[in-house]
Coordinates of C-alpha atoms in Angstrom, one line a residue:
Chain A
M1 CA 0.0 0.0 0.0
G2 CA 2.4 2.7 -1.2
I3 CA 5.2 1.6 1.3
S4 CA 8.3 0.0 -0.1
K5 CA 9.5 -3.4 1.2
N6 CA 12.4 -2.0 2.9
T7 CA 10.5 0.7 4.7
Q8 CA 8.1 -1.8 5.9
R9 CA 10.9 -4.0 7.2
A10 CA 12.5 -1.0 9.0
I11 CA 9.1 -0.2 10.5
E12 CA 8.7 -3.8 11.8
V13 CA 12.2 -3.8 13.4
F14 CA 11.3 -0.5 15.2
V15 CA 7.9 -1.9 16.4
L16 CA 9.6 -5.0 17.5
I17 CA 12.1 -3.2 19.6
V18 CA 9.5 -0.9 21.2
A19 CA 7.2 -4.0 22.0
A20 CA 10.3 -5.7 23.5
I21 CA 11.0 -2.7 25.7
F22 CA 7.4 -2.8 27.0
V23 CA 7.5 -6.5 27.8
M24 CA 11.0 -6.4 29.2
P25 CA 10.1 -5.2 32.7
I26 CA 7.7 -8.2 33.2
I27 CA 10.2 -10.7 31.9
L28 CA 12.9 -9.1 34.1
V29 CA 10.6 -9.5 37.2
F30 CA 10.1 -13.2 36.5
I31 CA 13.7 -13.9 35.9
T32 CA 15.0 -11.8 38.7
S33 CA 12.7 -13.4 41.2
F34 CA 15.0 -16.5 40.9
K35 CA 18.1 -14.7 41.8
P36 CA 19.5 -14.7 45.4
E37 CA 19.3 -11.3 47.2
P38 CA 23.0 -10.3 46.7
E39 CA 22.7 -10.8 43.0
I40 CA 19.5 -8.7 42.7
I41 CA 21.2 -5.8 44.6
R42 CA 24.4 -5.9 42.5
F43 CA 23.5 -6.3 39.0
Q44 CA 25.7 -8.7 37.0
G45 CA 23.7 -9.5 34.0
I46 CA 20.1 -10.3 33.2
L47 CA 20.2 -14.1 33.8
P48 CA 20.9 -15.3 37.4
I49 CA 24.3 -16.7 37.8
Q50 CA 22.8 -18.9 40.5
W51 CA 19.1 -20.0 40.2
T52 CA 17.3 -20.2 43.5
L53 CA 13.8 -20.8 44.7
E54 CA 14.7 -19.3 48.1
N55 CA 12.6 -16.1 47.5
F56 CA 9.5 -18.2 46.9
R57 CA 10.2 -20.5 49.6
E58 CA 10.5 -17.7 52.1
I59 CA 7.3 -15.9 51.0
L60 CA 5.3 -19.1 50.9
G61 CA 6.6 -20.7 54.0
N62 CA 5.7 -17.8 56.4
P63 CA 1.9 -17.8 56.6
E64 CA 1.7 -16.0 59.8
E65 CA 3.7 -12.9 58.7
I66 CA 2.9 -13.0 55.1
P67 CA -0.5 -14.6 54.7
I68 CA -0.1 -14.6 50.9
F69 CA -2.5 -17.6 50.2
R70 CA -5.1 -15.8 52.3
W71 CA -4.6 -12.6 50.2
L72 CA -4.8 -14.7 47.1
L73 CA -8.1 -16.4 48.3
N74 CA -9.6 -13.0 49.3
S75 CA -8.7 -11.6 45.9
L76 CA -10.2 -14.5 44.1
F77 CA -13.4 -14.5 46.2
I78 CA -14.0 -10.7 45.9
S79 CA -13.1 -10.6 42.1
S80 CA -15.5 -13.5 41.5
M81 CA -18.3 -12.1 43.6
V82 CA -18.0 -8.7 41.9
T83 CA -18.0 -10.3 38.4
L84 CA -21.0 -12.3 39.3
L85 CA -22.9 -9.4 40.8
V86 CA -22.0 -7.0 37.8
L87 CA -23.0 -9.5 35.2
T88 CA -26.3 -10.3 36.8
V89 CA -27.6 -6.8 37.7
S90 CA -26.2 -5.1 34.6
S91 CA -27.6 -7.7 32.2
M92 CA -31.0 -7.6 33.8
A93 CA -31.0 -3.7 33.7
A94 CA -29.7 -3.6 30.2
Y95 CA -32.4 -6.1 29.1
A96 CA -35.1 -4.0 30.6
L97 CA -33.7 -0.7 29.2
A98 CA -32.9 -2.0 25.7
R99 CA -35.8 -4.3 25.0
L100 CA -38.8 -3.7 27.3
N101 CA -39.9 -0.2 26.4
L102 CA -40.3 0.9 30.0
P103 CA -42.2 4.1 30.8
G104 CA -39.4 6.5 31.8
G105 CA -36.8 4.1 30.6
R106 CA -35.1 6.6 28.3
I107 CA -34.6 9.2 31.1
L108 CA -33.2 6.5 33.4
F109 CA -30.8 5.3 30.7
F110 CA -29.6 8.8 30.1
L111 CA -29.1 9.3 33.8
I112 CA -27.2 6.1 34.1
I113 CA -24.9 6.9 31.2
A114 CA -24.3 10.4 32.5
T115 CA -22.6 8.9 35.6
L116 CA -20.0 7.4 33.3
M117 CA -18.4 10.9 33.6
V118 CA -18.2 10.8 37.3
P119 CA -14.7 9.6 38.3
P120 CA -15.2 6.8 40.8
Q121 CA -12.4 8.2 43.0
I122 CA -14.4 11.2 44.0
L123 CA -17.0 8.9 45.6
L124 CA -14.6 7.3 48.0
V125 CA -15.1 9.6 50.9
P126 CA -18.9 9.5 50.9
V127 CA -19.1 5.7 50.1
Y128 CA -16.6 5.2 53.0
L129 CA -19.0 7.1 55.3
I130 CA -22.1 5.2 53.9
L131 CA -20.4 1.8 54.5
N132 CA -19.3 2.8 58.0
P133 CA -22.8 2.7 59.7
L134 CA -23.7 -0.4 57.7
G135 CA -20.9 -2.2 59.4
W136 CA -19.4 -3.2 56.1
L137 CA -16.0 -1.6 56.4
D138 CA -13.2 -4.2 56.7
T139 CA -15.4 -6.9 55.2
P140 CA -15.5 -8.2 51.6
L141 CA -18.9 -6.6 51.3
A142 CA -17.4 -3.1 51.2
L143 CA -15.7 -4.0 47.9
I144 CA -18.3 -6.3 46.4
I145 CA -21.7 -4.5 46.7
P146 CA -20.7 -1.0 45.7
A147 CA -19.1 -2.4 42.5
G148 CA -22.5 -3.4 41.3
A149 CA -23.4 0.4 40.8
G150 CA -21.1 1.1 37.9
A151 CA -22.7 2.1 34.7
F152 CA -20.2 0.7 32.3
G153 CA -21.7 -2.7 32.3
V154 CA -25.1 -1.5 31.7
F155 CA -23.9 0.7 28.8
L156 CA -21.9 -2.1 27.2
L157 CA -24.6 -4.7 27.4
H158 CA -27.3 -2.2 26.4
Q159 CA -25.5 -1.5 23.1
F160 CA -25.1 -5.2 22.5
F161 CA -28.8 -6.2 23.3
K162 CA -30.0 -3.5 21.0
G163 CA -28.4 -5.3 18.1
I164 CA -30.1 -8.6 18.7
P165 CA -32.9 -9.1 16.1
K166 CA -36.4 -8.6 17.5
D167 CA -38.1 -11.5 15.6
L168 CA -36.2 -14.1 17.8
E169 CA -37.8 -12.4 20.9
E170 CA -41.3 -12.3 19.2
A171 CA -41.0 -15.9 18.2
A172 CA -40.2 -17.0 21.8
A173 CA -43.1 -14.8 23.0
I174 CA -45.5 -16.5 20.7
D175 CA -44.3 -19.8 22.0
G176 CA -45.5 -18.6 25.4
C177 CA -42.1 -17.5 26.7
S178 CA -42.3 -15.0 29.6
K179 CA -40.0 -12.0 29.9
L180 CA -37.8 -13.9 32.3
G181 CA -37.8 -16.8 29.8
I182 CA -36.8 -14.6 27.0
Y183 CA -34.1 -12.9 29.0
W184 CA -32.7 -16.4 30.2
H185 CA -33.3 -18.4 27.0
V186 CA -32.9 -15.9 24.2
I187 CA -31.0 -12.8 25.2
L188 CA -28.3 -14.2 27.5
P189 CA -27.2 -17.1 25.2
L190 CA -27.0 -14.8 22.2
S191 CA -24.8 -12.3 24.2
K192 CA -22.1 -14.7 25.4
P193 CA -19.3 -12.6 23.6
A194 CA -20.4 -9.5 25.3
L195 CA -20.9 -11.1 28.7
A196 CA -17.5 -12.7 28.5
T197 CA -16.0 -9.3 27.6
L198 CA -17.7 -7.6 30.5
G199 CA -16.9 -10.4 32.9
I200 CA -13.2 -10.5 32.2
F201 CA -13.0 -6.7 32.3
T202 CA -14.8 -6.6 35.7
F203 CA -12.6 -9.5 37.1
I204 CA -9.4 -7.9 36.1
G205 CA -10.5 -4.4 37.3
S206 CA -11.5 -5.9 40.6
W207 CA -8.3 -8.0 40.9
N208 CA -6.1 -4.9 40.3
D209 CA -8.1 -2.5 42.3
F210 CA -5.8 -0.8 44.9
M211 CA -7.5 2.3 46.3
G212 CA -10.7 0.5 47.3
P213 CA -9.1 -2.2 49.4
L214 CA -6.6 0.3 50.7
I215 CA -9.3 2.5 52.2
F216 CA -12.0 0.0 53.1
L217 CA -10.0 -2.8 54.6
D218 CA -8.0 -2.6 57.8
S219 CA -7.0 -6.1 59.1
V220 CA -4.1 -7.7 57.3
E221 CA -5.8 -11.0 56.9
K222 CA -8.6 -9.5 55.0
Y223 CA -6.3 -7.7 52.5
T224 CA -6.4 -8.4 48.8
L225 CA -3.1 -9.3 47.0
P226 CA -2.4 -5.8 45.7
V227 CA -2.8 -4.1 49.2
G228 CA -1.1 -7.1 50.8
I229 CA 1.9 -6.7 48.5
A230 CA 2.0 -2.9 49.2
L231 CA 2.8 -3.9 52.8
F232 CA 6.1 -5.1 51.6
Q233 CA 7.0 -1.5 50.9
T234 CA 6.8 -0.7 54.6
S235 CA 7.8 -4.1 56.2
Y236 CA 10.2 -5.7 53.8
Y237 CA 11.3 -2.5 52.2
A238 CA 14.9 -3.5 51.3
E239 CA 14.2 -7.2 50.5
Y240 CA 13.7 -7.1 46.8
G241 CA 13.7 -10.8 46.4
L242 CA 10.6 -11.2 48.4
T243 CA 9.0 -8.3 46.8
L244 CA 9.7 -9.8 43.3
A245 CA 8.5 -13.3 44.2
A246 CA 5.2 -11.9 45.5
S247 CA 4.9 -9.8 42.4
V248 CA 5.2 -13.0 40.3
I249 CA 2.6 -14.9 42.4
C250 CA 0.2 -11.9 42.0
T251 CA 0.9 -11.3 38.3
F252 CA 1.1 -14.8 37.0
P253 CA -2.7 -15.6 37.2
I254 CA -3.5 -12.3 35.4
I255 CA -1.0 -12.9 32.7
V256 CA -2.5 -16.4 32.1
V257 CA -6.1 -15.1 32.1
F258 CA -5.0 -12.4 29.7
L259 CA -3.1 -14.7 27.3
F260 CA -6.3 -16.9 27.1
F261 CA -8.9 -14.1 26.9
H262 CA -7.1 -11.2 25.2
K263 CA -9.4 -11.3 22.2
F264 CA -12.4 -10.5 24.5
I265 CA -10.4 -7.8 26.4
I266 CA -9.2 -6.1 23.3
R267 CA -12.5 -6.3 21.5
G268 CA -14.3 -4.9 24.6
I269 CA -11.9 -1.8 24.9
A270 CA -12.2 -1.2 21.1
M271 CA -16.0 -1.4 21.4
S272 CA -16.2 1.1 24.3
G273 CA -14.1 3.5 22.2
L274 CA -15.9 3.2 18.9
K275 CA -19.4 3.4 20.1
E276 CA -18.9 6.9 21.4
Chain B
M1 CA -75.6 -9.9 28.3
S2 CA -72.3 -11.1 27.4
N3 CA -73.1 -12.0 23.9
Q4 CA -74.3 -8.6 22.9
T5 CA -71.1 -7.3 21.3
P6 CA -68.3 -9.7 20.5
L7 CA -65.0 -8.7 22.0
P8 CA -62.3 -7.7 19.6
E9 CA -59.9 -10.4 18.7
P10 CA -56.7 -9.6 20.8
Q11 CA -58.7 -9.1 23.9
E12 CA -60.4 -12.4 23.6
Q13 CA -57.0 -14.0 23.6
L14 CA -56.2 -12.7 27.0
P15 CA -57.4 -14.7 29.9
A16 CA -60.7 -13.2 31.3
V17 CA -60.6 -11.8 34.9
G18 CA -63.3 -14.2 35.9
P19 CA -65.8 -16.4 34.1
T20 CA -68.7 -14.1 35.0
A21 CA -66.9 -10.8 34.3
R22 CA -68.8 -8.2 32.4
G23 CA -67.4 -6.5 29.3
V24 CA -66.7 -3.2 31.0
E25 CA -65.1 -4.8 33.9
N26 CA -63.2 -7.2 31.7
Y27 CA -61.9 -4.1 29.8
R28 CA -60.9 -2.3 33.0
G29 CA -59.1 -5.4 34.2
N30 CA -57.2 -5.6 31.0
A31 CA -56.0 -2.1 31.3
R32 CA -54.8 -2.6 34.8
R33 CA -53.1 -5.7 33.5
R34 CA -51.6 -3.8 30.8
I35 CA -50.1 -1.2 33.2
I36 CA -48.8 -4.0 35.4
R37 CA -47.3 -5.7 32.4
R38 CA -45.7 -2.3 31.2
Y39 CA -44.2 -1.6 34.6
S40 CA -43.3 -5.3 35.4
G41 CA -40.0 -4.6 33.4
Y42 CA -38.9 -2.5 36.4
L43 CA -38.5 -5.9 38.3
F44 CA -35.4 -6.5 36.0
L45 CA -34.2 -3.0 36.5
A46 CA -34.8 -3.0 40.4
P47 CA -31.7 -4.8 41.6
Y48 CA -29.3 -2.5 39.6
L49 CA -31.3 0.6 40.4
V50 CA -31.1 0.0 44.2
L51 CA -27.3 -0.2 43.9
F52 CA -27.1 2.6 41.4
F53 CA -29.0 5.0 43.7
S54 CA -27.3 3.7 47.0
F55 CA -23.7 3.7 45.8
L56 CA -23.5 6.2 42.9
I57 CA -26.3 8.9 43.2
L58 CA -26.4 9.0 47.0
P59 CA -22.7 9.3 47.5
L60 CA -22.6 11.9 44.7
I61 CA -25.2 14.1 46.5
Y62 CA -23.9 13.1 50.1
G63 CA -20.3 14.0 48.9
F64 CA -21.6 17.5 47.8
W65 CA -23.3 18.0 51.1
L66 CA -20.1 16.9 52.9
S67 CA -18.2 19.5 51.1
L68 CA -20.4 22.1 52.7
V69 CA -20.0 21.0 56.3
D70 CA -17.2 20.8 58.8
Y71 CA -17.1 17.1 59.3
E72 CA -14.1 15.8 61.2
M73 CA -14.6 12.1 61.9
L74 CA -12.7 12.0 65.1
S75 CA -14.2 15.1 66.7
P76 CA -17.2 14.4 69.0
E77 CA -19.0 17.5 67.7
P78 CA -21.7 16.9 65.1
P79 CA -20.9 18.3 61.6
G80 CA -21.9 21.9 61.3
F81 CA -22.9 23.7 58.1
V82 CA -20.1 25.9 56.9
G83 CA -21.1 26.9 53.5
L84 CA -18.3 27.3 51.0
D85 CA -15.7 27.5 53.8
N86 CA -14.0 24.3 52.7
Y87 CA -13.7 25.6 49.2
S88 CA -12.2 28.8 50.3
E89 CA -9.8 27.0 52.5
A90 CA -8.6 25.1 49.6
M91 CA -7.9 28.3 47.8
D92 CA -5.7 29.5 50.6
D93 CA -4.1 26.2 51.2
P94 CA -0.4 26.1 49.8
Y95 CA -0.5 22.2 50.0
F96 CA -3.6 22.2 47.8
W97 CA -1.9 24.4 45.2
Q98 CA 1.3 22.3 45.4
A99 CA -0.7 19.1 44.8
M100 CA -2.6 20.8 41.9
K101 CA 0.7 21.9 40.4
A102 CA 2.1 18.4 40.7
T103 CA -1.1 17.1 39.1
G104 CA -1.0 19.6 36.3
L105 CA 2.7 18.8 35.6
Y106 CA 1.9 15.1 35.5
V107 CA -1.1 15.6 33.1
G108 CA 1.0 18.0 31.0
M109 CA 3.7 15.4 30.4
A110 CA 1.8 12.1 30.7
V111 CA -1.1 12.9 28.2
P112 CA 1.0 14.1 25.3
L113 CA 3.7 11.6 25.7
G114 CA 1.3 8.7 26.2
I115 CA -1.1 9.5 23.4
G116 CA 1.7 10.6 21.1
L117 CA 3.5 7.2 21.5
A118 CA 0.2 5.3 21.3
L119 CA -0.7 7.1 18.0
L120 CA 2.7 6.5 16.6
M121 CA 2.7 2.8 17.4
A122 CA -0.9 2.3 16.3
V123 CA -0.1 3.8 12.9
L124 CA 3.2 1.9 12.5
I125 CA 1.6 -1.4 13.7
D126 CA -1.4 -0.9 11.3
S127 CA 1.0 -0.7 8.3
L128 CA 2.4 -4.1 9.1
P129 CA 1.0 -7.4 7.7
Q130 CA -2.4 -8.2 9.4
K131 CA -1.1 -11.5 10.8
R132 CA 1.4 -10.0 13.1
Q133 CA -0.5 -6.9 14.2
G134 CA -2.2 -8.7 17.1
F135 CA 1.0 -9.9 18.5
Y136 CA 2.6 -6.5 18.8
R137 CA -0.5 -5.1 20.2
L138 CA -0.6 -7.9 22.8
M139 CA 3.0 -7.1 23.8
I140 CA 2.4 -3.4 24.2
F141 CA -0.8 -4.0 26.0
M142 CA 0.5 -6.4 28.5
P143 CA 1.8 -4.0 31.1
T144 CA -1.7 -2.5 31.4
M145 CA -2.9 -5.8 32.9
I146 CA -0.5 -5.6 35.9
T147 CA -1.7 -4.4 39.1
I148 CA -0.3 -1.0 40.3
T149 CA 1.3 -2.3 43.4
V150 CA 3.4 -4.8 41.4
A151 CA 4.2 -2.4 38.7
G152 CA 5.0 0.3 41.2
L153 CA 7.2 -1.7 43.4
V154 CA 9.1 -3.1 40.4
W155 CA 9.8 0.3 39.0
R156 CA 10.7 1.5 42.4
W157 CA 13.4 -1.0 42.3
F158 CA 14.4 -0.1 38.7
Y159 CA 14.7 3.5 39.8
H160 CA 16.6 2.9 43.1
S161 CA 19.6 5.2 43.0
E162 CA 22.0 2.6 44.5
F163 CA 20.6 -0.9 43.9
G164 CA 18.4 0.1 41.0
L165 CA 18.5 -1.7 37.7
F166 CA 18.6 1.5 35.6
N167 CA 21.5 3.1 37.2
A168 CA 23.3 -0.3 37.1
M169 CA 22.8 -0.5 33.4
L170 CA 23.8 3.1 32.9
E171 CA 26.9 2.7 34.9
R172 CA 29.0 1.4 32.0
F173 CA 28.3 4.7 30.3
D174 CA 29.2 6.7 33.3
I175 CA 25.7 8.0 33.6
W176 CA 24.0 8.3 37.0
V177 CA 20.5 9.6 37.2
P178 CA 18.8 10.7 40.5
W179 CA 15.5 9.1 39.3
L180 CA 13.4 9.5 42.5
T181 CA 15.7 11.6 44.8
D182 CA 15.6 14.8 42.7
T183 CA 12.5 17.0 42.8
T184 CA 12.5 17.5 38.9
W185 CA 13.4 14.0 38.1
A186 CA 10.9 12.3 40.3
M187 CA 7.9 13.4 38.3
R188 CA 9.6 12.5 35.0
S189 CA 10.3 9.0 36.4
I190 CA 6.6 8.7 37.4
V191 CA 5.5 9.9 33.9
L192 CA 7.9 7.4 32.2
M193 CA 6.6 4.5 34.2
S194 CA 3.0 5.6 33.7
V195 CA 3.3 5.8 29.9
W196 CA 4.5 2.2 30.1
W197 CA 1.6 1.2 32.4
T198 CA -1.2 3.1 30.6
I199 CA -0.5 3.1 26.9
G200 CA -2.5 -0.2 26.3
V201 CA -6.0 1.2 26.2
P202 CA -5.5 4.1 24.0
L203 CA -3.3 2.0 21.7
V204 CA -6.1 -0.5 21.3
I205 CA -8.8 2.0 20.7
L206 CA -6.7 3.9 18.2
M207 CA -5.8 0.7 16.3
A208 CA -9.6 -0.2 16.1
G209 CA -10.2 3.4 14.8
L210 CA -7.6 3.0 12.0
K211 CA -9.3 -0.2 10.9
Q212 CA -12.4 1.7 10.3
I213 CA -10.9 3.9 7.8
P214 CA -11.9 2.5 4.4
V215 CA -9.0 1.2 2.2
S216 CA -10.4 3.0 -0.8
Y217 CA -9.5 6.4 0.7
Y218 CA -5.8 5.3 0.7
E219 CA -6.0 3.9 -2.7
A220 CA -7.4 7.2 -4.0
A221 CA -4.6 9.0 -2.2
A222 CA -2.0 6.7 -3.8
I223 CA -3.3 7.5 -7.2
D224 CA -2.9 11.2 -6.4
G225 CA 0.6 10.4 -5.3
A226 CA 0.2 11.0 -1.6
T227 CA 2.6 8.9 0.4
G228 CA 4.1 8.6 3.9
Y229 CA 3.4 11.6 6.2
R230 CA 1.1 13.2 3.7
R231 CA -1.2 10.2 3.8
F232 CA -1.2 10.5 7.5
L233 CA -1.8 14.2 7.6
Y234 CA -4.6 14.4 5.0
I235 CA -6.4 11.1 5.5
T236 CA -5.5 9.2 8.7
F237 CA -5.4 12.2 10.9
P238 CA -8.8 13.9 10.0
L239 CA -10.6 10.6 9.8
L240 CA -9.2 9.5 13.2
R241 CA -9.9 12.8 14.9
P242 CA -13.2 11.8 16.7
I243 CA -11.5 8.8 18.2
L244 CA -8.3 10.6 18.9
L245 CA -10.4 13.1 20.8
F246 CA -12.1 10.4 22.8
V247 CA -8.8 9.0 23.7
V248 CA -7.4 12.3 24.7
V249 CA -10.2 13.1 26.9
L250 CA -10.1 9.6 28.5
S251 CA -6.4 10.0 29.1
I252 CA -6.8 13.5 30.7
I253 CA -9.6 12.3 33.0
G254 CA -7.5 9.4 33.9
S255 CA -4.4 11.3 34.5
F256 CA -6.0 13.9 36.7
Q257 CA -6.8 11.1 39.1
V258 CA -3.3 9.6 39.2
F259 CA -2.7 8.1 42.6
G260 CA -1.2 4.6 42.7
Q261 CA 1.9 5.4 40.8
T262 CA 3.0 8.3 43.1
F263 CA 1.7 6.7 46.3
I264 CA 3.8 3.5 45.7
I265 CA 6.8 4.7 43.9
T266 CA 7.7 8.0 45.6
E267 CA 5.1 8.2 48.5
G268 CA 4.6 11.8 47.2
G269 CA 8.3 12.8 47.8
P270 CA 10.8 14.1 47.5
E271 CA 9.7 17.2 49.4
L272 CA 6.1 16.7 48.3
A273 CA 7.1 17.2 44.6
T274 CA 5.0 14.2 43.5
R275 CA 2.1 14.4 45.9
V276 CA -0.7 14.7 43.5
I277 CA -4.3 15.9 44.3
M278 CA -5.8 12.4 44.8
H279 CA -2.9 11.8 47.3
Y280 CA -3.6 14.9 49.2
I281 CA -7.4 14.1 49.3
Y282 CA -6.5 10.7 50.6
D283 CA -4.2 12.1 53.3
T284 CA -6.8 14.7 54.3
A285 CA -9.8 12.3 54.4
F286 CA -8.2 9.0 55.6
N287 CA -5.1 10.2 57.6
F288 CA -6.5 13.3 59.2
Y289 CA -10.2 12.2 58.9
R290 CA -11.2 15.7 57.6
M291 CA -14.0 14.4 55.5
G292 CA -15.7 17.7 54.7
Y293 CA -12.4 19.1 53.3
G294 CA -11.6 16.0 51.5
A295 CA -15.0 16.0 49.8
A296 CA -14.6 19.7 48.8
M297 CA -11.3 19.0 47.1
S298 CA -12.8 16.0 45.4
W299 CA -15.6 18.3 44.0
I300 CA -12.9 20.8 42.8
L301 CA -11.2 18.0 41.0
F302 CA -14.4 16.9 39.4
A303 CA -15.0 20.4 38.2
V304 CA -11.6 20.6 36.7
I305 CA -12.0 17.3 35.0
I306 CA -15.4 18.3 33.5
V307 CA -14.1 21.7 32.3
F308 CA -11.2 20.0 30.6
S309 CA -13.4 17.5 28.9
L310 CA -15.7 20.2 27.5
L311 CA -12.8 22.4 26.5
Q312 CA -11.1 19.6 24.6
F313 CA -14.4 18.9 22.9
R314 CA -14.7 22.4 21.6
I315 CA -11.1 22.8 20.4
F316 CA -11.6 19.7 18.3
R317 CA -14.9 20.6 17.0
E318 CA -13.9 24.1 15.9
R319 CA -11.0 22.9 13.7

């Protein structure tokens, strides 16, 4: 397309170098977590001279001081619950708003979409004060329930549901299908890609959330992985080996999820940008 | 009585209210039924609406009210209405301005650098064979997936002035950089790390935008002899503009709320040079428990963000 073969080759080399620079820190973390502490502090080359599992052994074998499995389970539980909640309430709401022609539905939809402009961070102080009398602070509920209020899921699914042909729904209605039946047997099965995209998005967002658990949780054993690892900054400040091993444990699941589902993730982001 | 006027077809199909119901009552029953049916959709909406109003609309209003009272969580006195005092306190607070300056500096560097690099890479990758585009996009996107604590702690190690990886690598060129210890360098280091960490989303959106430009435009341009940067300037850029605007606004809004990077890598230092506004709000509300003042600064930030979004929108529209 108007570019010579040589130019294209030069471009590709450049792109490859930049891409390698972006991935390099991640690879470095993985490799360096297998180095003994002195080798980490005094850089002698990218690969370890002496491979060791000592960092992992120390971090996993110390559950009283570093309850990393606990944090892992907390993170898994909270992220799964948030994903389930968001998928359920958003898909029901999006179905009602996109397909049921509710009185006042348009105004409500507009109100919901308008809140996409509100940065979630400015809500932290009031949400904290609302959760306090409910007794939800320092419990997983503080991170799970408010997460269901986000408008992004409703917006994404609404746009998708709108595109599903009406005749399928009408055919199901003639066969005596109720609204609940149509939602469950027609809309949801047809929306699997959109639901998968939203689900993965929500899961990763919740898994990586930092400010929420930092503010809403207090007890070390209730922490999620990201906040737990932030503890290293204060307690194990100088021990890079431990920090790196903990980072690998926290990052590995996400990288795996990402490599498996990157198509959904990337499609979801592209969708959210192009629909505007 | 009942066989005087045959009911119209559709109503006959609906189940009658009762076997002895009269026509009029039957009709009224159907009307009620119809209303119930119309509103029954709200049952689907109800769970979301409860959450939406409790944890989005209510906090929004409550937050605004908070910004108008003197609410210190640790003080036994009930919160008293102080009007706009919290806002005028911010105007006279040197720490507030310092935080605003740090935030402005961050936005001013991170947005153009991040979007510029994302645009460059998107255009370059788009010109490569289709088969390998996904691979490069995947690689550049990967850092975005990593949680801020991990990314922050790792970069903190990279930047460490003695044990850090960067200075160790630069040593052989006799270069030593005060990455995090110098007030000017600290913010640059934060921006560099942030570009690495946040470029994924704009890159993906821009690449999707490029895919939407019809190939025929480029073919026409090729016939007219337009190549290289001209192609970009006269076809790609104008057609990509709405999506570029979206990405820029998204990036500005996100950058104004920067928190994790500075909180973990520099802890706001040195000499508060990297304590951004979100960090100051966090300190005010959750370390000093001054909820009212914290909420007021949140609303100032919100106002700034909205002004910037609208401003951007107008600039791009007028062109």
